[in-house]
PDB file of C-alpha atoms in Angstrom:
ATOM      1  CA  MET A   1      75.074 -32.478 -30.165  1.00  0.00           C
ATOM      2  CA  LEU A   2      74.118 -31.881 -33.629  1.00  0.00           C
ATOM      3  CA  ALA A   3      70.539 -31.975 -32.759  1.00  0.00           C
ATOM      4  CA  HIS A   4      71.040 -29.076 -30.291  1.00  0.00           C
ATOM      5  CA  TYR A   5      72.997 -27.181 -33.043  1.00  0.00           C
ATOM      6  CA  ARG A   6      71.151 -23.945 -34.306  1.00  0.00           C
ATOM      7  CA  THR A   7      67.879 -24.789 -32.067  1.00  0.00           C
ATOM      8  CA  LEU A   8      65.897 -22.408 -29.847  1.00  0.00           C
ATOM      9  CA  PRO A   9      67.286 -24.459 -26.835  1.00  0.00           C
ATOM     10  CA  GLY A  10      70.588 -24.193 -28.002  1.00  0.00           C
ATOM     11  CA  SER A  11      70.329 -20.238 -28.452  1.00  0.00           C
ATOM     12  CA  LEU A  12      69.065 -19.917 -25.092  1.00  0.00           C
ATOM     13  CA  GLU A  13      72.131 -21.837 -23.748  1.00  0.00           C
ATOM     14  CA  SER A  14      74.474 -19.452 -25.726  1.00  0.00           C
ATOM     15  CA  CYS A  15      72.438 -16.657 -24.285  1.00  0.00           C
ATOM     16  CA  CYS A  16      72.769 -17.885 -20.752  1.00  0.00           C
ATOM     17  CA  GLN A  17      76.565 -18.511 -21.107  1.00  0.00           C
ATOM     18  CA  SER A  18      77.079 -15.030 -22.475  1.00  0.00           C
ATOM     19  CA  GLY A  19      75.076 -13.401 -19.863  1.00  0.00           C
ATOM     20  CA  GLY A  20      76.959 -15.424 -16.993  1.00  0.00           C
ATOM     21  CA  HIS A  21      80.221 -14.409 -18.769  1.00  0.00           C
ATOM     22  CA  LEU A  22      79.374 -10.546 -18.530  1.00  0.00           C
ATOM     23  CA  LYS A  23      78.454 -11.055 -14.924  1.00  0.00           C
ATOM     24  CA  ARG A  24      81.525 -12.613 -13.880  1.00  0.00           C
ATOM     25  CA  GLU A  25      84.004 -10.616 -16.416  1.00  0.00           C
ATOM     26  CA  ILE A  26      82.492  -7.176 -16.779  1.00  0.00           C
ATOM     27  CA  TRP A  27      80.398  -5.586 -14.058  1.00  0.00           C
ATOM     28  CA  ARG A  28      76.841  -4.858 -15.260  1.00  0.00           C
ATOM     29  CA  LYS A  29      73.325  -4.272 -13.611  1.00  0.00           C
ATOM     30  CA  LYS A  30      71.034  -6.189 -16.027  1.00  0.00           C
ATOM     31  CA  VAL A  31      71.156  -8.050 -19.234  1.00  0.00           C
ATOM     32  CA  VAL A  32      68.139  -9.183 -21.132  1.00  0.00           C
ATOM     33  CA  ALA A  33      67.574 -11.170 -24.202  1.00  0.00           C
ATOM     34  CA  SER A  34      65.644  -9.753 -27.216  1.00  0.00           C
ATOM     35  CA  GLY A  35      64.756 -10.338 -30.807  1.00  0.00           C
ATOM     36  CA  SER A  36      63.891 -13.935 -31.760  1.00  0.00           C
ATOM     37  CA  LEU A  37      64.762 -15.270 -28.439  1.00  0.00           C
ATOM     38  CA  VAL A  38      61.808 -13.647 -26.883  1.00  0.00           C
ATOM     39  CA  ASP A  39      59.529 -13.916 -29.898  1.00  0.00           C
ATOM     40  CA  HIS A  40      59.942 -17.571 -30.811  1.00  0.00           C
ATOM     41  CA  SER A  41      57.769 -17.182 -33.841  1.00  0.00           C
ATOM     42  CA  ARG A  42      60.787 -15.316 -35.510  1.00  0.00           C
ATOM     43  CA  PHE A  43      63.382 -17.917 -34.460  1.00  0.00           C
ATOM     44  CA  THR A  44      64.914 -19.524 -37.823  1.00  0.00           C
ATOM     45  CA  TYR A  45      68.005 -21.360 -38.339  1.00  0.00           C
ATOM     46  CA  TRP A  46      69.899 -18.140 -39.008  1.00  0.00           C
ATOM     47  CA  SER A  47      68.893 -16.395 -35.654  1.00  0.00           C
ATOM     48  CA  ASP A  48      71.521 -15.019 -33.678  1.00  0.00           C
ATOM     49  CA  VAL A  49      71.715 -13.987 -29.815  1.00  0.00           C
ATOM     50  CA  ASP A  50      70.658 -10.374 -28.905  1.00  0.00           C
ATOM     51  CA  LEU A  51      71.395  -9.259 -25.693  1.00  0.00           C
ATOM     52  CA  ALA A  52      70.927  -5.691 -24.082  1.00  0.00           C
ATOM     53  CA  ALA A  53      72.979  -4.699 -21.008  1.00  0.00           C
ATOM     54  CA  TRP A  54      72.662  -1.835 -18.852  1.00  0.00           C
ATOM     55  CA  GLY A  55      75.553  -0.763 -16.331  1.00  0.00           C
ATOM     56  CA  ILE A  56      78.575  -1.562 -18.529  1.00  0.00           C
ATOM     57  CA  PRO A  57      80.966   1.544 -17.852  1.00  0.00           C
ATOM     58  CA  ASP A  58      81.577   3.314 -21.081  1.00  0.00           C
ATOM     59  CA  ASP A  59      85.169   2.212 -21.248  1.00  0.00           C
ATOM     60  CA  ARG A  60      84.368  -1.539 -20.989  1.00  0.00           C
ATOM     61  CA  PHE A  61      81.639  -1.544 -23.728  1.00  0.00           C
ATOM     62  CA  TYR A  62      83.837  -2.898 -26.550  1.00  0.00           C
ATOM     63  CA  ALA A  63      85.656  -5.251 -23.983  1.00  0.00           C
ATOM     64  CA  ALA A  64      82.071  -6.550 -23.150  1.00  0.00           C
ATOM     65  CA  GLY A  65      81.199  -6.990 -26.814  1.00  0.00           C
ATOM     66  CA  GLY A  66      84.380  -8.786 -27.537  1.00  0.00           C
ATOM     67  CA  ALA A  67      84.012 -10.866 -24.566  1.00  0.00           C
ATOM     68  CA  VAL A  68      80.288 -12.289 -25.421  1.00  0.00           C
ATOM     69  CA  THR A  69      81.115 -12.636 -29.081  1.00  0.00           C
ATOM     70  CA  GLY A  70      83.546 -15.447 -28.343  1.00  0.00           C
ATOM     71  CA  VAL A  71      81.203 -17.424 -25.895  1.00  0.00           C
ATOM     72  CA  SER A  72      79.620 -19.635 -28.576  1.00  0.00           C
ATOM     73  CA  GLU A  73      80.655 -21.322 -31.625  1.00  0.00           C
ATOM     74  CA  LYS A  74      76.941 -22.103 -32.446  1.00  0.00           C
ATOM     75  CA  PHE A  75      75.409 -18.422 -32.498  1.00  0.00           C
ATOM     76  CA  ARG A  76      76.544 -15.047 -33.179  1.00  0.00           C
ATOM     77  CA  VAL A  77      76.042 -13.018 -29.892  1.00  0.00           C
ATOM     78  CA  ASP A  78      75.343  -9.186 -30.339  1.00  0.00           C
ATOM     79  CA  LEU A  79      75.542  -6.924 -27.530  1.00  0.00           C
ATOM     80  CA  PHE A  80      73.857  -3.569 -27.543  1.00  0.00           C
ATOM     81  CA  GLY A  81      73.407  -1.001 -24.438  1.00  0.00           C
TER      82      GLY A  81
END
């Protein structure tokens, strides 16, 4: 498992877990990855998972951010709308 820690495949796995969590727990229309997840030349050991989401109701946005930040122990997950 250590070989998977802090790697691009590991970050993509965290991204998929976070997006799936948003889909199950909080209604949203679209979630996409951004930053070093889509520009692999910028990915480093210190990279985080950046997600952009559309369709999250204003009164649920902070709940959504809190929900995705706890999904991965390996990567910090940032949500923006």
